Amino acid sequence: MNLINTGKLDMALLSISSEKPRLFEKGEEMFWDDEHISKGMLEAHLKKEIYSDFTGKEYTDNSESIAIIAENNG
């Protein structure tokens, strides 16, 4: 989605993109494939400071398990 078209802000597209979706409405197909989204989600799950602040739970270091999974699936 490109909100800037020919150097101008596309107000119609901005209006549509800022609407709140209906409950359980199907979203964007490739949401998790977006580089920014996937990177942020990975950091939120793996960084001790972010995880603990977000969930209020104690952080468990899973780096060894993650390395084993990556080694066996890569």
Coordinates of C-alpha atoms in Angstrom, one line a residue, residues 20-29:
K20 CA -11.0 -0.1 12.1
P21 CA -11.8 -3.6 10.8
R22 CA -14.9 -5.4 11.9
L23 CA -14.4 -8.1 14.5
F24 CA -12.9 -11.3 13.0
E25 CA -12.7 -9.6 9.5
K26 CA -10.1 -11.2 7.3
G27 CA -7.0 -9.1 7.3
E28 CA -4.1 -8.6 4.9
E29 CA -2.8 -11.9 3.6

